[in-house]
């Protein structure tokens, strides 16, 4: 998967240079101001956002702050020609900037930083996906993806006290598959799995 990069800069010459030197190796979109950048962020997922500090309307730190709120895991890089301590503190605290690149810089240096940032994003994305998968498997059957017994017991334990306080009842529906063991014994476990998958599909289509 080729992760996307967003570069926000109002200098046409710099954008042209980026397109010429980085376009072949990276999947890059461009925005000429913060407003356009935020709109692109709302429509796409970007692994890395690079913003110039001197921007019309709002500076790069303000832009990166908004981007961090829209997409916390997106890695943010700030380009600046006038670095100072106060700006750096503000960039870290408000924009949660990962890297600074001070002008003048070479496209080669930017390319190296982009590759490092993309690698960092990929590792974090894979970690988060693994955690989500593990959380899902802990509460769902891996074959049918239906909620499992642990999920059911958790929900039941919540529903009973709520129903008691509201003086209502909780209904539990028990469904059994007649002669399912015979399917496994005569046609094999693979066929039994296919039957369970089909039954789960029907159940999913019949209830919320």
Short mmCIF file of C-alpha atoms in Angstrom, two decimals:
data_model
loop_
_atom_site.label_atom_id
_atom_site.label_comp_id
_atom_site.label_asym_id
_atom_site.label_seq_id
_atom_site.Cartn_x
_atom_site.Cartn_y
_atom_site.Cartn_z
CA UNK A 1 0.00 0.00 0.00
CA UNK A 2 1.34 3.42 -1.02
CA UNK A 3 0.40 5.85 1.75
CA UNK A 4 -0.58 9.39 0.76
CA UNK A 5 1.27 12.60 1.62
CA UNK A 6 -0.23 16.10 1.72
CA UNK A 7 2.01 19.12 1.15
CA UNK A 8 0.63 22.57 1.99
CA UNK A 9 2.58 25.45 0.47
CA UNK A 10 1.54 28.63 -1.35
CA UNK A 11 4.75 28.94 -3.38
CA UNK A 12 4.16 27.71 -6.94
CA UNK A 13 7.89 27.26 -7.56
CA UNK A 14 8.27 25.03 -4.50
CA UNK A 15 5.20 22.99 -5.47
CA UNK A 16 6.58 22.55 -8.99
CA UNK A 17 9.91 21.40 -7.56
CA UNK A 18 8.17 18.92 -5.27
CA UNK A 19 6.14 17.52 -8.16
CA UNK A 20 9.23 17.23 -10.34
CA UNK A 21 11.53 15.65 -7.74
CA UNK A 22 9.19 13.73 -5.43
CA UNK A 23 6.21 12.85 -7.60
CA UNK A 24 7.66 9.61 -8.95
CA UNK A 25 8.52 8.11 -5.57
CA UNK A 26 5.66 9.36 -3.38
CA UNK A 27 1.88 9.59 -3.61
CA UNK A 28 1.47 13.35 -3.02
CA UNK A 29 -1.45 15.78 -3.02
CA UNK A 30 -0.92 19.54 -2.83
CA UNK A 31 -2.84 22.41 -1.23
CA UNK A 32 -1.98 26.09 -1.50
CA UNK A 33 -3.52 27.16 1.81
CA UNK A 34 -4.80 25.79 5.10
CA UNK A 35 -8.46 25.84 4.07
CA UNK A 36 -7.83 23.66 1.02
CA UNK A 37 -5.59 21.39 3.09
CA UNK A 38 -8.26 20.83 5.73
CA UNK A 39 -10.82 20.06 3.02
CA UNK A 40 -8.51 17.45 1.52
CA UNK A 41 -7.93 15.99 4.99
CA UNK A 42 -11.68 15.54 5.47
CA UNK A 43 -11.89 13.59 2.21
CA UNK A 44 -8.71 11.48 2.37
CA UNK A 45 -6.45 9.71 4.83
CA UNK A 46 -2.90 11.04 4.76
CA UNK A 47 0.01 9.35 6.46
CA UNK A 48 2.09 12.53 6.46
CA UNK A 49 1.28 16.24 6.18
CA UNK A 50 4.00 18.77 5.38
CA UNK A 51 3.12 22.44 5.88
CA UNK A 52 5.07 25.62 5.36
CA UNK A 53 5.02 27.94 8.37
CA UNK A 54 4.41 31.19 6.46
CA UNK A 55 0.95 30.68 4.99
CA UNK A 56 -1.81 33.12 3.97
CA UNK A 57 -4.68 33.39 6.42
CA UNK A 58 -3.26 31.13 9.13
CA UNK A 59 0.22 29.90 9.89
CA UNK A 60 1.44 26.35 9.51
CA UNK A 61 1.22 25.56 13.22
CA UNK A 62 -2.46 26.49 13.32
CA UNK A 63 -3.05 24.33 10.25
CA UNK A 64 -1.21 21.36 11.75
CA UNK A 65 -3.13 21.76 15.01
CA UNK A 66 -6.42 21.42 13.13
CA UNK A 67 -5.04 18.45 11.23
CA UNK A 68 -3.99 16.76 14.48
CA UNK A 69 -7.57 17.10 15.67
CA UNK A 70 -8.95 15.67 12.42
CA UNK A 71 -6.46 12.81 12.20
CA UNK A 72 -4.36 12.28 15.36
CA UNK A 73 -2.20 9.55 13.87
CA UNK A 74 -1.15 11.57 10.80
CA UNK A 75 2.50 12.55 11.08
CA UNK A 76 3.07 16.31 10.85
CA UNK A 77 6.16 18.08 9.49
CA UNK A 78 6.75 21.85 9.54
CA UNK A 79 8.84 23.77 7.02
CA UNK A 80 10.16 27.10 8.26
CA UNK A 81 12.63 29.74 7.21
CA UNK A 82 12.69 31.55 10.55
CA UNK A 83 13.06 29.03 13.39
CA UNK A 84 13.08 30.24 16.97
CA UNK A 85 12.55 28.69 20.40
CA UNK A 86 9.07 30.08 20.96
CA UNK A 87 7.87 28.90 17.58
CA UNK A 88 9.36 25.45 18.22
CA UNK A 89 7.62 25.19 21.60
CA UNK A 90 4.33 26.27 20.07
CA UNK A 91 4.74 23.82 17.17
CA UNK A 92 5.33 20.90 19.51
CA UNK A 93 2.59 21.82 21.99
CA UNK A 94 -0.10 22.95 19.55
CA UNK A 95 0.72 21.25 16.25
CA UNK A 96 2.36 18.15 17.76
CA UNK A 97 4.99 18.41 15.04
CA UNK A 98 7.15 15.35 14.42
CA UNK A 99 9.96 17.07 12.51
CA UNK A 100 11.15 20.57 11.59
CA UNK A 101 12.85 21.24 8.29
CA UNK A 102 14.65 24.58 8.11
CA UNK A 103 14.96 26.48 4.84
CA UNK A 104 16.97 26.30 2.72
CA UNK A 105 16.78 22.51 2.53
CA UNK A 106 17.42 19.99 -0.20
CA UNK A 107 14.71 17.86 -1.75
CA UNK A 108 16.91 14.88 -0.91
CA UNK A 109 16.72 15.75 2.81
CA UNK A 110 12.94 16.08 2.59
CA UNK A 111 12.69 12.74 0.77
CA UNK A 112 14.66 11.03 3.56
CA UNK A 113 12.41 12.57 6.22
CA UNK A 114 9.29 11.55 4.29
CA UNK A 115 10.47 7.93 4.05
CA UNK A 116 11.21 7.84 7.79
CA UNK A 117 7.80 9.39 8.56
CA UNK A 118 6.00 6.93 6.27
CA UNK A 119 7.78 4.03 7.98
CA UNK A 120 6.77 5.36 11.37
CA UNK A 121 3.15 5.74 10.23
CA UNK A 122 3.10 2.22 8.79
CA UNK A 123 4.39 0.65 12.01
CA UNK A 124 1.85 2.55 14.12
CA UNK A 125 -1.01 1.75 11.72
CA UNK A 126 -0.14 -1.96 11.78
CA UNK A 127 0.05 -1.91 15.59
CA UNK A 128 -3.34 -0.25 15.89
CA UNK A 129 -4.88 -2.65 13.36
CA UNK A 130 -3.48 -5.61 15.30
CA UNK A 131 -4.94 -4.25 18.54
CA UNK A 132 -8.34 -3.73 16.92
CA UNK A 133 -8.24 -7.23 15.45
CA UNK A 134 -7.35 -8.75 18.81
CA UNK A 135 -10.12 -6.79 20.53
CA UNK A 136 -12.60 -7.95 17.89
CA UNK A 137 -11.54 -11.61 18.13
CA UNK A 138 -11.85 -11.50 21.91
CA UNK A 139 -15.56 -10.74 21.57
CA UNK A 140 -16.49 -12.40 18.26
CA UNK A 141 -16.44 -15.82 16.69
CA UNK A 142 -13.64 -15.94 14.08
CA UNK A 143 -15.66 -18.15 11.70
CA UNK A 144 -18.99 -16.30 11.59
CA UNK A 145 -17.88 -12.94 13.09
CA UNK A 146 -20.99 -13.10 15.30
CA UNK A 147 -20.62 -11.89 18.90
CA UNK A 148 -19.39 -14.76 21.10
CA UNK A 149 -20.35 -16.00 24.57
CA UNK A 150 -18.12 -13.46 26.36
CA UNK A 151 -19.80 -10.62 24.49
CA UNK A 152 -23.24 -12.08 25.23
CA UNK A 153 -22.56 -12.43 28.95
CA UNK A 154 -21.22 -8.87 29.14
CA UNK A 155 -24.30 -7.48 27.43
CA UNK A 156 -26.65 -9.59 29.55
CA UNK A 157 -24.95 -8.43 32.73
CA UNK A 158 -25.62 -4.83 31.66
CA UNK A 159 -29.18 -5.42 30.44
CA UNK A 160 -30.56 -7.12 33.57
CA UNK A 161 -29.85 -4.25 36.05
CA UNK A 162 -31.19 -1.70 33.54
CA UNK A 163 -34.38 -3.72 33.05
CA UNK A 164 -34.74 -4.19 36.83
CA UNK A 165 -34.55 -0.46 37.51
CA UNK A 166 -37.05 0.24 34.70
CA UNK A 167 -39.30 -2.62 35.92
CA UNK A 168 -39.09 -4.34 32.56
CA UNK A 169 -38.06 -7.82 31.46
CA UNK A 170 -35.14 -9.10 29.41
CA UNK A 171 -35.86 -11.61 26.66
CA UNK A 172 -33.22 -14.19 25.71
CA UNK A 173 -33.72 -16.19 22.52
CA UNK A 174 -32.01 -19.58 22.26
CA UNK A 175 -31.52 -21.06 18.78
CA UNK A 176 -30.37 -24.62 18.18
CA UNK A 177 -29.42 -26.29 14.89
CA UNK A 178 -31.04 -29.72 14.75
CA UNK A 179 -28.80 -32.59 13.69
CA UNK A 180 -25.80 -30.31 13.21
CA UNK A 181 -23.51 -33.04 14.54
CA UNK A 182 -24.70 -35.31 11.73
CA UNK A 183 -23.61 -32.72 9.19
CA UNK A 184 -20.10 -32.69 10.64
CA UNK A 185 -19.95 -36.48 10.93
CA UNK A 186 -21.26 -37.28 7.44
CA UNK A 187 -20.22 -34.32 5.30
CA UNK A 188 -17.16 -33.11 7.18
CA UNK A 189 -16.28 -30.11 9.35
CA UNK A 190 -15.67 -27.87 6.34
CA UNK A 191 -19.28 -28.34 5.27
CA UNK A 192 -20.37 -27.76 8.87
CA UNK A 193 -18.43 -24.48 8.85
CA UNK A 194 -20.14 -23.43 5.62
CA UNK A 195 -23.51 -24.18 7.20
CA UNK A 196 -22.67 -22.05 10.26
CA UNK A 197 -21.54 -19.20 8.02
CA UNK A 198 -24.80 -19.35 6.04
CA UNK A 199 -26.91 -19.46 9.21
CA UNK A 200 -25.00 -16.47 10.59
CA UNK A 201 -25.63 -14.58 7.34
CA UNK A 202 -29.37 -15.21 7.70
CA UNK A 203 -29.31 -14.12 11.36
CA UNK A 204 -27.42 -10.92 10.55
CA UNK A 205 -30.00 -10.10 7.91
CA UNK A 206 -32.90 -10.73 10.28
CA UNK A 207 -31.94 -8.73 13.40
CA UNK A 208 -30.17 -5.48 14.27
#
